[in-house]
Structure formats: C-alpha cells, structure tokens
Coordinates of C-alpha atoms in Angstrom, one line a residue:
X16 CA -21.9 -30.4 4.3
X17 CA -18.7 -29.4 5.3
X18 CA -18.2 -26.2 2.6
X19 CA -20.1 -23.5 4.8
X20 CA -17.8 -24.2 7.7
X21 CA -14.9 -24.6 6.1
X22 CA -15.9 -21.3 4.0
X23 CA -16.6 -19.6 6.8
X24 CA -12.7 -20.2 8.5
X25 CA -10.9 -19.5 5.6
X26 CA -12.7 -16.1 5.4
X27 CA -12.0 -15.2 9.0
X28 CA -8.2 -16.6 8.5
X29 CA -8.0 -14.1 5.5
X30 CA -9.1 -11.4 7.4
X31 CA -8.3 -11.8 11.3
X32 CA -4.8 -13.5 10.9
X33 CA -2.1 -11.6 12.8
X34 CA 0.5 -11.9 10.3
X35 CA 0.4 -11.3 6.7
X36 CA 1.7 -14.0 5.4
X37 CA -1.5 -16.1 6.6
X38 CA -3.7 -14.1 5.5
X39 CA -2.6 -14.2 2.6
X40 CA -2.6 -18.0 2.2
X41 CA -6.0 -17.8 3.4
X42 CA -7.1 -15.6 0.8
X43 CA -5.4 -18.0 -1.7
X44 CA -6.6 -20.9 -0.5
X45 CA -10.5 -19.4 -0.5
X46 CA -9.6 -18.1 -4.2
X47 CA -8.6 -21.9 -5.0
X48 CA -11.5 -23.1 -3.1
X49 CA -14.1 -20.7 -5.3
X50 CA -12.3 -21.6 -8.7
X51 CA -13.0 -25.7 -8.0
X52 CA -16.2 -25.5 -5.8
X53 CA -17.9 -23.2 -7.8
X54 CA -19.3 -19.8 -6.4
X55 CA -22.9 -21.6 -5.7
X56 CA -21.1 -23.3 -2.7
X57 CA -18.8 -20.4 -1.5
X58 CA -21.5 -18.0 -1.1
X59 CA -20.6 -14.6 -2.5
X60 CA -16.7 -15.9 -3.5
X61 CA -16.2 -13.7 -6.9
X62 CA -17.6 -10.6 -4.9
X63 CA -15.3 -11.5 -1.8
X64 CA -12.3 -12.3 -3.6
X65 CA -12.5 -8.7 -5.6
X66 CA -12.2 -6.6 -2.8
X67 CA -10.5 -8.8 0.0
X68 CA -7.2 -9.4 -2.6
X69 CA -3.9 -10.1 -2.3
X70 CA -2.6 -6.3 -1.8
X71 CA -5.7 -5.3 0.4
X72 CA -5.1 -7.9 3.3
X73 CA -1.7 -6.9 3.0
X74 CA -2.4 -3.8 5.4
X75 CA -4.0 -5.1 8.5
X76 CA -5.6 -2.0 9.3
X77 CA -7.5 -2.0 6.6
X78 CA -8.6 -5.9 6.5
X79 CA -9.7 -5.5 9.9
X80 CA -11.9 -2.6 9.4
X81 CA -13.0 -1.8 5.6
X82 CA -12.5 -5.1 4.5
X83 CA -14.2 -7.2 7.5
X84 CA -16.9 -4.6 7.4
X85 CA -17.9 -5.7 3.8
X86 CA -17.4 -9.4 4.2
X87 CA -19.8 -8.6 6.8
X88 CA -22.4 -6.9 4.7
X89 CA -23.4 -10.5 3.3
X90 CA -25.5 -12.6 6.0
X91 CA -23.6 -15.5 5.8
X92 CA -20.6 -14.6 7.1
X93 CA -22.0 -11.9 9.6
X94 CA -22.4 -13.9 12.7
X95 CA -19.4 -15.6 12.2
X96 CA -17.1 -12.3 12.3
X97 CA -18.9 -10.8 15.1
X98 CA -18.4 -13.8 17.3
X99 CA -14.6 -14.3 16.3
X100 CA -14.1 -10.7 17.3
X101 CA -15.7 -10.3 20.5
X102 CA -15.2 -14.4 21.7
X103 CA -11.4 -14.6 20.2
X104 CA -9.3 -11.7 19.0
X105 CA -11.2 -8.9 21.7
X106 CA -9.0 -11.0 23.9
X107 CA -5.6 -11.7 21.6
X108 CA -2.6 -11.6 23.4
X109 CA -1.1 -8.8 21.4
X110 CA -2.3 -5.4 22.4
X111 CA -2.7 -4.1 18.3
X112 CA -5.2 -6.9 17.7
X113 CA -7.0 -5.8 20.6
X114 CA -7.5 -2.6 19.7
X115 CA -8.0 -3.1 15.9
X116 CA -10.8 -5.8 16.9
X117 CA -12.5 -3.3 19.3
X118 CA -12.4 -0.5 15.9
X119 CA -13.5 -3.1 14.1
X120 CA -16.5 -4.5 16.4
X121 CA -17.6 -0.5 16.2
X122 CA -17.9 -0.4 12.6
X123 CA -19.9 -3.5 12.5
X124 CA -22.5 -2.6 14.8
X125 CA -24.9 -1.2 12.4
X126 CA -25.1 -4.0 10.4
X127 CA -26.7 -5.7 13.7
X128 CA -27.8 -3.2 16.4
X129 CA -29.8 -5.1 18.5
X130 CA -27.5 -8.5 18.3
X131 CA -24.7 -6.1 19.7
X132 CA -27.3 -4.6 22.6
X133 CA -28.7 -8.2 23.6
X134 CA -25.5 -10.4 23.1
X135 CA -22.6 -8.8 22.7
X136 CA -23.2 -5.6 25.0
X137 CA -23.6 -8.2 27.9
X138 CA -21.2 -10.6 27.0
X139 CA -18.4 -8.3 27.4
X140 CA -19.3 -5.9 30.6
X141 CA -18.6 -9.4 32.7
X142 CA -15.8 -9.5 30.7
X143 CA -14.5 -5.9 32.1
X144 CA -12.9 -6.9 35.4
X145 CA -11.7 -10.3 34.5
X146 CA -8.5 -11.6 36.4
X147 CA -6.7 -11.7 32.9
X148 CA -5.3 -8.7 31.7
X149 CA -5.7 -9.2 27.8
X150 CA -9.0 -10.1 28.6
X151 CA -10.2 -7.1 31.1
X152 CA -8.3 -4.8 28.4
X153 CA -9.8 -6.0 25.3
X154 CA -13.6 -6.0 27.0
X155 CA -13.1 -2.5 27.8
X156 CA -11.8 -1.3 24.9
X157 CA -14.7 -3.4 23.2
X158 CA -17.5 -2.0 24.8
X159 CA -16.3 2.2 24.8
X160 CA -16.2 1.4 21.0
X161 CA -19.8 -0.2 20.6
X162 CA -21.5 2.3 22.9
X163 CA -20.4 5.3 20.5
X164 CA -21.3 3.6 17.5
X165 CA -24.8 2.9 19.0
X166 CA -25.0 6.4 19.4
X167 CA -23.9 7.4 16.4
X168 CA -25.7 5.1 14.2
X169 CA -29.1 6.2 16.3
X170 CA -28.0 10.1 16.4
X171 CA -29.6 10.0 20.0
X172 CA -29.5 8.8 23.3
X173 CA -28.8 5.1 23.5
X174 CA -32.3 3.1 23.8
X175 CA -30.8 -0.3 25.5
X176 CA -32.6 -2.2 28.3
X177 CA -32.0 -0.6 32.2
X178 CA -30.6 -3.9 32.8
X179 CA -27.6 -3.2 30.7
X180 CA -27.6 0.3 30.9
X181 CA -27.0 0.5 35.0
X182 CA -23.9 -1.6 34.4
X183 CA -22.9 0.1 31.7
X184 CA -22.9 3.6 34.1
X185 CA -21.0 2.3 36.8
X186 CA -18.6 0.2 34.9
X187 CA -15.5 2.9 35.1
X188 CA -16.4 2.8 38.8
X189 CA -16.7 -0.7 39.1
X190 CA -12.8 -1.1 37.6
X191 CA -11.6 1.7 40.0
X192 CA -12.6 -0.3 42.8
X193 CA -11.3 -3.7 42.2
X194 CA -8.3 -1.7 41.7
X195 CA -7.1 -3.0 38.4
X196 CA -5.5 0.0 37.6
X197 CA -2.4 -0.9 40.3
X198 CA -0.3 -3.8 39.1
X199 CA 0.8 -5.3 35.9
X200 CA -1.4 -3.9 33.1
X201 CA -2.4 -1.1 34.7
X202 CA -1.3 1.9 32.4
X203 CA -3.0 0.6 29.7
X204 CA -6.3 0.2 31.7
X205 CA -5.9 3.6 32.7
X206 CA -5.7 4.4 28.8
X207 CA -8.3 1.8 28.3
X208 CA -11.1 3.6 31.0
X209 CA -10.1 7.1 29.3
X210 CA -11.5 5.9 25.8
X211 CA -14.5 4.0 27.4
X212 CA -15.3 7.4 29.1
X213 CA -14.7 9.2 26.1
X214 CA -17.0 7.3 24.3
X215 CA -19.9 7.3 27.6
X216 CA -19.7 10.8 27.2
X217 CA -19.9 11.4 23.2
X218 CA -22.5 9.2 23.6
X219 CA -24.5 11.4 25.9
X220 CA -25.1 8.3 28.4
X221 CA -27.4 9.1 31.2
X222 CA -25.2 10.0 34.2
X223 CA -26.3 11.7 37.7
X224 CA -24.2 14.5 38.6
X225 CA -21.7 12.1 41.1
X226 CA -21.5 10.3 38.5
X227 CA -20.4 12.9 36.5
X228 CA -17.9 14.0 39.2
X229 CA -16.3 10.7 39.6
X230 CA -16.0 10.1 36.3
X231 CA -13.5 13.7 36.8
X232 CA -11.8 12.3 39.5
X233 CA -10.7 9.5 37.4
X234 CA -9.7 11.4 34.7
X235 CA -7.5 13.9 36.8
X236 CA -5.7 10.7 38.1
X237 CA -4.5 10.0 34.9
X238 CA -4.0 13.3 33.9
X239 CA -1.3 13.0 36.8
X240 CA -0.3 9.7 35.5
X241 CA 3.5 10.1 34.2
X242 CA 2.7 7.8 31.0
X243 CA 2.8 10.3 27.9
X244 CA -0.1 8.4 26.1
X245 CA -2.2 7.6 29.4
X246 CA -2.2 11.7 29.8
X247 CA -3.4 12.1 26.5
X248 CA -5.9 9.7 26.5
X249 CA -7.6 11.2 29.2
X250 CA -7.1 14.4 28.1
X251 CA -9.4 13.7 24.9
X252 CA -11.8 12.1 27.6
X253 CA -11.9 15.3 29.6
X254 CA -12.3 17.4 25.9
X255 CA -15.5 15.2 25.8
X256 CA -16.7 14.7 29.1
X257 CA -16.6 18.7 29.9
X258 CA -18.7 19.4 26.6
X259 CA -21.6 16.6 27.2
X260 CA -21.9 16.9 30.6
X261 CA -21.6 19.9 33.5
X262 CA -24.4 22.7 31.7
X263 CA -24.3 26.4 32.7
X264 CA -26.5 29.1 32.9
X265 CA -26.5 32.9 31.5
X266 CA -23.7 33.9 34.0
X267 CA -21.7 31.2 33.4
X268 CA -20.5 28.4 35.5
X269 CA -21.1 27.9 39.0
X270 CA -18.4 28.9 42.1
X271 CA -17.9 25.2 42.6
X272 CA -17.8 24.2 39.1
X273 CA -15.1 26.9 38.6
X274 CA -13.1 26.2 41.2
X275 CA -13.2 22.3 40.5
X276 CA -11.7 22.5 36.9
X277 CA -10.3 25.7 35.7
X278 CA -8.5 26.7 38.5
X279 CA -7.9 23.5 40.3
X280 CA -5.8 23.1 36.9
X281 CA -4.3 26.8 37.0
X282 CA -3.2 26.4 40.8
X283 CA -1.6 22.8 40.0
X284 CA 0.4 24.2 37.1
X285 CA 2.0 27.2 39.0
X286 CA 2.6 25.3 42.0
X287 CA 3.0 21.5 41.5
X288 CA 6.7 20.4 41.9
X289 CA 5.8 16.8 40.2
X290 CA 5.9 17.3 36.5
X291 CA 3.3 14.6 35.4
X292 CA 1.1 16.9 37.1
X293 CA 2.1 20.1 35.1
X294 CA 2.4 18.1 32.1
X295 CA -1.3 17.2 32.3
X296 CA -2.8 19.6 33.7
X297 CA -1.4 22.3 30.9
X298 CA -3.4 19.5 28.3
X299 CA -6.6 19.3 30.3
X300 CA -6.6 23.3 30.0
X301 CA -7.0 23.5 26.6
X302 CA -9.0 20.5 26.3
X303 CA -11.9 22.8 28.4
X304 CA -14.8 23.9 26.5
X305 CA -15.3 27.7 25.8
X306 CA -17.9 27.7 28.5
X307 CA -15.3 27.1 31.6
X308 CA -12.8 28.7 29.6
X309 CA -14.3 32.3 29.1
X310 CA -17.5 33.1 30.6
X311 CA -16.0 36.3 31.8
X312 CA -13.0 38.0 30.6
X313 CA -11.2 37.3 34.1
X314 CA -11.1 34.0 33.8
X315 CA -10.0 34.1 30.4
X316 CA -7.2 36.2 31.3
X317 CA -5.7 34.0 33.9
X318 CA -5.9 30.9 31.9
X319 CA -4.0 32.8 29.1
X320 CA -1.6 33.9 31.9
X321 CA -1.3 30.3 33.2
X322 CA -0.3 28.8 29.8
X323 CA 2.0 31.4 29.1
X324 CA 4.0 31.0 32.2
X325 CA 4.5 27.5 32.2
X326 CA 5.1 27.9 28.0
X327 CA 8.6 30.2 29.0
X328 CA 11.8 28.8 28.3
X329 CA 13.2 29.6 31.9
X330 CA 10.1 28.4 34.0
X331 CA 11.1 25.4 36.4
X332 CA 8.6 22.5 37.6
X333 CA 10.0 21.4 40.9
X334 CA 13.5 23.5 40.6
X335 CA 14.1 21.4 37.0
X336 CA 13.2 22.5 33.6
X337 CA 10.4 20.1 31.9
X338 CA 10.6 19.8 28.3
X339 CA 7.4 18.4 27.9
X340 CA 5.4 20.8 30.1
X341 CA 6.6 24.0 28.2
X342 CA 5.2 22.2 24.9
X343 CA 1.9 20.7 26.2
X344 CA 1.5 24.3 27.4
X345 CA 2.3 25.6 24.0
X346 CA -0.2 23.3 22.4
X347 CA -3.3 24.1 25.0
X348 CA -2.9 27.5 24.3
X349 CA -3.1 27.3 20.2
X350 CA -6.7 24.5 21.5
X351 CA -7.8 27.7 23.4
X352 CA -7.7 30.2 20.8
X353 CA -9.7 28.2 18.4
X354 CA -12.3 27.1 21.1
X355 CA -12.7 31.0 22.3
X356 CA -11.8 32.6 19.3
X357 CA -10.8 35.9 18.6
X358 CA -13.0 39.3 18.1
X359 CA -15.7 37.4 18.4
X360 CA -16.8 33.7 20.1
X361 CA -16.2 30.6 18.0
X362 CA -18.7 28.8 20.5
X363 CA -22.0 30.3 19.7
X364 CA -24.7 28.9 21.8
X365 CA -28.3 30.4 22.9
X366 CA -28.0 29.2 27.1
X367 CA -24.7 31.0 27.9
X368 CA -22.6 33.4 26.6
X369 CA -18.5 33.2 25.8
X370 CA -16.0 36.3 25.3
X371 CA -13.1 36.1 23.0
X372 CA -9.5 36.8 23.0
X373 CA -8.9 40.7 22.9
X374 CA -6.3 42.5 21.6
X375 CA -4.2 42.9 24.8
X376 CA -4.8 38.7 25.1
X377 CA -4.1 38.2 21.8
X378 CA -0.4 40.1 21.7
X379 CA 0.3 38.1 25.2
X380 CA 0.1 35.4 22.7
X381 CA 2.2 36.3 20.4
X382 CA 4.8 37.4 23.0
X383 CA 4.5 33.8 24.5
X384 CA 5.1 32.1 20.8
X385 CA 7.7 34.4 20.1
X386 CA 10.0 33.6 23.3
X387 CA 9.2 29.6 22.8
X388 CA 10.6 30.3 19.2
X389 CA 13.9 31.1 21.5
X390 CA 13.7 28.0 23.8
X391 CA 16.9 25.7 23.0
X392 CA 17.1 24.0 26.0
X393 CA 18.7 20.6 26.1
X394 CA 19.2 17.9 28.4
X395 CA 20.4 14.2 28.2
X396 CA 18.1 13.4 25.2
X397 CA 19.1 15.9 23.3
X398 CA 17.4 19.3 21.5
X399 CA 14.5 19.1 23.8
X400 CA 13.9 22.9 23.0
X401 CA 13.2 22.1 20.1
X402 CA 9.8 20.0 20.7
X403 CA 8.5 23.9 21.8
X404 CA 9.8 25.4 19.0
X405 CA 7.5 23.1 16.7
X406 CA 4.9 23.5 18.4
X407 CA 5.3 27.5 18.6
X408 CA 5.6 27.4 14.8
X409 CA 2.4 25.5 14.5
X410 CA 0.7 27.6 17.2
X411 CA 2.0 30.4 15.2
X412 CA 0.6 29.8 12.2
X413 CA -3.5 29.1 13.5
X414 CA -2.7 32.6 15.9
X415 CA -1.8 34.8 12.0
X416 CA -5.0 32.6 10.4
X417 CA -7.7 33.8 13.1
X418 CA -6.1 37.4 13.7
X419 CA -6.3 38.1 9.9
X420 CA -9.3 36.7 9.8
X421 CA -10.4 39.2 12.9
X422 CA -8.8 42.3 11.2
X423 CA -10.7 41.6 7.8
X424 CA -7.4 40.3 5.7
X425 CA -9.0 38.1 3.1
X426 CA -8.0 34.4 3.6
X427 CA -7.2 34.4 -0.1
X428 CA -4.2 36.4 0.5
X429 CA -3.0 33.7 2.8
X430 CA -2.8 30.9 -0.2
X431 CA 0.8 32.1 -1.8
X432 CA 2.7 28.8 -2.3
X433 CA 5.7 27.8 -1.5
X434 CA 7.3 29.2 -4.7
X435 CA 7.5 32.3 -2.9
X436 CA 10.7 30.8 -1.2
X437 CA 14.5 30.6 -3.4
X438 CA 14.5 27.9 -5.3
X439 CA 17.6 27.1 -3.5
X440 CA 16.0 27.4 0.2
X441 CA 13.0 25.4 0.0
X442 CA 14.7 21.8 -0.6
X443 CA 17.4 22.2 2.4
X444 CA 14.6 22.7 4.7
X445 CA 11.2 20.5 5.5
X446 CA 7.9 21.2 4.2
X447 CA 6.6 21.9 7.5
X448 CA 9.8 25.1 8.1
X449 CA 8.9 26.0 4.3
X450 CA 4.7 26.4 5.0
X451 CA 5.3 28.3 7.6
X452 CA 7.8 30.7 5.9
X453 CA 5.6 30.8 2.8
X454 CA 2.7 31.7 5.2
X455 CA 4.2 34.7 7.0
X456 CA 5.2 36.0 3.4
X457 CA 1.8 35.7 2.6
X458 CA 0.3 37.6 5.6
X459 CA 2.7 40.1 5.2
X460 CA 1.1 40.8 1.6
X461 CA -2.6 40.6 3.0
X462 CA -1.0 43.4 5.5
X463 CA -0.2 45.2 2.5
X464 CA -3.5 45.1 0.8
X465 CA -5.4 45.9 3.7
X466 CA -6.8 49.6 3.2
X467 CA -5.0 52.7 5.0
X468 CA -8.0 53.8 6.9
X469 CA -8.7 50.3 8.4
X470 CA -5.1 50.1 9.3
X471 CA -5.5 52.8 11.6
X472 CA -8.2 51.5 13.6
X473 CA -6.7 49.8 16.1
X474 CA -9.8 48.7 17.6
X475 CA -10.6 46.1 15.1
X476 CA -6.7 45.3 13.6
X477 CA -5.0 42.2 15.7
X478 CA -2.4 41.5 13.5
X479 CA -0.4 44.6 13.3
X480 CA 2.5 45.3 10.8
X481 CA 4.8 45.3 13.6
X482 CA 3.3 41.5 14.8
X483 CA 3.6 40.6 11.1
X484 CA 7.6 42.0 11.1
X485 CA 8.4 40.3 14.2
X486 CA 6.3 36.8 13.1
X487 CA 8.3 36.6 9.4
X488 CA 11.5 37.4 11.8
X489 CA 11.1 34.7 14.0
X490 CA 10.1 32.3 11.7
X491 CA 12.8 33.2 9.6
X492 CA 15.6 33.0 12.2
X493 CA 14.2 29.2 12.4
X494 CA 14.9 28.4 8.4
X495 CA 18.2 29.7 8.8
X496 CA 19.3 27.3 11.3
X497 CA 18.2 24.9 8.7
X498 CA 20.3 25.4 6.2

C-alpha cells in the first residue's frame, strides 16, 4: 500500500531536488526500486527511467522543465508535481528554484487547464502579498507564468471565472499599495511585477484604460529603478504592454498619448541629471511599438535625434559620463530600426499607418554608429567604451542588412564566410570581430554587383559606396586593435 506514495517521492526527489547529487540518488534509488518491484507497481518506471537518466537530471534546467513536463504527461504522477510546485518549491528559499518552478508550472498547465484556473490560479493570488518574501516572490512569479500559458494554450482571451479574473487585474496594484516594493526584497518584486505585467499584457487581459495607465506608471518607476536587471525587466514589460494595449487611429496617436510616452521619454533623456533615469528611459524608447514611434515623420525624427545624442561619446548625464546610457542608447536605436524599418514600414497594419527611416535618418544613423565605434572612455572599472563599441558593431551590422535590403542588394551577397579573412587574422580575433569583418567584405561585393544605373539613383540606394568604405573602415580599425 505503501509503493504509490513512496513512488511518487522518489520521482519528485529525482526531479525537484536542488542539488544534483540528490537527484541523482533519487533517480537511482527509483531505478533500484523498478528493477525489484517490478514496473506493474511503479507505474510507468521503464518509460520514466529512459528519459529522466542519470545525465538528464544532471542539468536542472532541464529536469525541471522538459523532464517534469513528461513525468507529468502520465496521470499518476500529475497531481503530485503540480502541488509540489506551487505548495513547496513556488516558495523555496533560493531565488533559482523560484523561478525555475514558476517556468515549470507554465509548461504544465495544459496538461490541466482548468485544475490551474480553479485551484491553483486562486491558491496563489492570496499568496501575492504575503509577509514572507520567498513567498510573495515566488506567487508572483507563479501566477505571470500561468496566465500566459492559459493564453497561449487557448490562442484567445483568457475564459476564467470574474471571481478570479477582478483579482487577477488589480493584483499589480494591490502590491503597489501594500508597498512591498520598499524594504528588503523589494528589487526583485519590482523585477517580479514587471514579468507578471508582461505576461497580463501578452495575454491580452481585459484592462480599463486607468488600468492601463497605472500599469505605465509602474513600469516607468522601474524604468528609473538603478538595478540593471529591474530596468530591463520592465523594459520588456513596456515592449508588451505598449503593443496590446493603447490602440490608435488613422492619424496616429492621440496629443495625450504622445506626450505621455514618446516624449515624456525624449525630455527625460536630454534633461535628467540622474542616470538610472537616462539609462531607462533610452531602453523604454526602443522598446515602443512602430505606432508611437513613427506615425509621422516628426516624431520619428526626434526620437532618432534623441538616441543619437545620448549614444555620443562626449554627452554627460548630470555633468558625468554614463557608460551604460550611451550603450542602452545604442541598443534602442538598432530595436527602432527593425520596428520602423527602412524604405518602407516593417509594421504593416490596416487601422493606422507607420513611415520608415529615410535616407537623411538612415545616414544620421550611420554617423551615430560610426562615432560610438570611437568611444574609449574609461573609468574605474575599466574599458567601459568598449561596452558601446560592441553594441555599435552589432547595431552596425542589422543597419548594412536592412539598407541593402532597401537598395535591392541581394541578401545572398551578404553570406561570404569567414574565409574571406587571412588565415592568420581570424584566430587572433573573436568570432563575433571576425562576422562582422566578413560581413562588411561581403556588402562591399553586393555594392559591386549592384547595376550602374541603379547606383545612380539616389532615391532608392541607402547604403552608398562611400557608407560601405567608411563601414569596412571602422570595423576594420576595431580588428586591428585585436591583434
């Protein structure tokens, strides 16, 4: 009578067990147990034992989410692992089991929707402003991951009861207030409440437009937040929130909308003198969909304008340099041009219109890129310059893809390996210095092929022999600091 208990424990030992070396003897033990007992009293043990071995458990990533989701898949052991995750290790002491139990909760949900709407949903909303931090944390975390899987295992709105779903719509709210974001713990329920809105939002969760706004609010206050990783989070949140929520019309947004996002982010990057708020502000900018970003080719402009400032080498925050400012506005700018595109929109949609990156945008660009490739700024830590010149070079490299792409070179021409490099060159520098070099030789080919007569028209050619010159220059100057 015993057997399906003790089965059941050994299983989520094997799998759940913070350190390896338990879950390993678990495993063993449930291999030892199979090989007496038989398989007819450790249900499913041959089938178990094949994929939860001694090298899979090993990584526990993956025995907490592809291994725990097939262990799962047989009815006996189900229950068991859903109400060890959500009762036990949704509230483990070390943050990584926290968060690897909320992933793994998600992936199990379709395997019991409606147990995770009536039971689990609940269970763990009450669980959101507990006085324990593990506890608060790990609910929150728990229930942004089950709402998007809901959604995405439904591919529409979330059908759950009103009861749950009213909660559910003021729960960021209802953190904010008992001011658990103030204390001990609270940067990583600020990071916490930034996925959970994430999720509401890319699971298109019925919100009323001050709801929508407050759910903003929040975001910028992390935005501001001088945790790297908190900014970040919330970043992604606002790349969601912006895209599910806030519609506009055939002339674009509203004054107020306008006003409220893209410039309340342009005006705080000019003239803030706290560099949290530069930093994240320059990553909320290119996290804005192509709808805020370009509705008109004003707006665009000073949103190119903005990034490029605060992407210069000699631009202060505060009478200081900032490091991280210059490369967060580095990285926005490369989001931007593949959410506006250039020539012509990458966002095509039928209620409102977007315009691209012209050619006069475009070469502001390159100009910006080019001068971050000459930031060598340094401070305490070190080669901080060198953080903007990666992420110019990265930049760099999507800018040549979608202004050949815009002046008709074939994307074929862009393939040449890295062979094209000396054989002597390409092992004294990284593969990521290397790609970039091989890339620029490749444009400059595509340049080559392109017909004489379509070289001339400036009207449709962005990336001009000269821009292709002054790209394989720059990036070349960068491999021969390398070597």
């Amino acid at each position: 009578p015993y057997i399906p208990a003790l089965s059941r424990g050994i299983i989520i030992a094997s799998i759940f067990d913070r350190e390896i070396n338990c879950r390993r003897a678990a495993s063993a033990a449930f291999q030892e147990c199979v090989g007496r007992q038989g398989a007819d009293k450790f249900k499913h043990g041959i089938s178990i034992l094949t994929t939860a071995d001694y090298f899979t458990l090993g990584n526990r990533t993956e025995a907490f989410t592809a291994v725990a989701h097939y262990v799962a898949g047989f009815e006996e052991y189900r229950q068991p692992i859903i109400r060890h995750l959500y009762e036990d290790k949704l509230f483990h002491w070390d943050k990584d089991i926290r968060y690897l139990s909320s992933i793994s909760l998600g992936r199990l949900v379709e395997l019991d929707r409606m147990f995770f709407i009536e039971t689990v949903l609940p269970y763990l909303i009450k669980f959101c402003t507990h006085e324990n931090l593990f506890v608060r944390h790990g609910a929150v975390l728990g229930v942004g991951e089950i709402v998007l899987a809901l959604h995405t295992e439904t591919k529409s709105n979330i059908l759950v009861p009103e009861h749950i779903l009213a909660p559910l719509s003021q729960l960021v709210f209802t953190i904010e207030k008992a001011r658990l974001y103030r204390g001990r713990g609270g940067e990583i329920m600020r990071a916490a409440t930034s996925r959970l809105i994430e999720c509401i939002a890319k699971s298109n969760l019925r919100m009323t437009t001050k709801q929508q706004i407050e759910l903003l609010d929040s975001l910028d206050s992390n935005l501001r937040h001088p945790n790297e990783g908190i900014q970040k989070a919330a970043a992604m949140a606002l790349y969601a929130v912006t895209r599910a929520y806030f519609p506009v019309g055939e002339n674009g947004p509203s004054e107020r909308l306008h006003l409220r996002l893209v410039q309340k982010y342009i005006n705080a990057v000019r003239t803030e003198d706290n560099a949290a708020c530069t930093r994240g502000y320059c990553l909320a900018l290119g996290s804005l969909p192509g709808k805020l970003l370009a509705p008109s080719n004003s707006i665009l402009d000073s949103v190119i304008e903005c990034l490029c400032y605060a992407a210069h080498h000699s631009t202060l925050v505060g009478g200081q340099a900032d490091a991280e400012t210059r490369k967060n506005a580095i990285e926005s700018l490369s989001r931007v041009i593949e959410t506006v595109g250039i020539g012509s929109p990458s966002e095509h949609n039928m209620e409102y219109s977007t315009v691209p990156l012209g050619i006069d945008q475009v070469n502001r660009v390159f100009r910006a890129l080019f001068e971050a490739l000459e930031d060598y700024n340094t401070d305490r830590r070190g080669d901080v310059g060198s953080w903007s010149r990666i992420a110019a070079m990265i930049a760099l490299e999507k800018l040549v893809f979608h202004t050949t792409e815009a002046s008709g070179v074939p994307h074929k021409l862009c393939m040449i390996p890295k062979t094209a490099l000396s054989n002597k060159t390409v092992p004294m520098v990284s593969s990521l210095e290397s790609r970039f070099a091989a890339l620029q030789l490749s444009v400059v080919n595509g340049m080559n092929s392109i017909e004489i007569d379509e070289r001339d028209n400036a009207s449709n050619l962005f990336l001009t022999e000269e821009l292709c010159a002054k790209t394989f220059g720059a990036l070349l100057k960068q491999l021969s600091e390398k070597l």
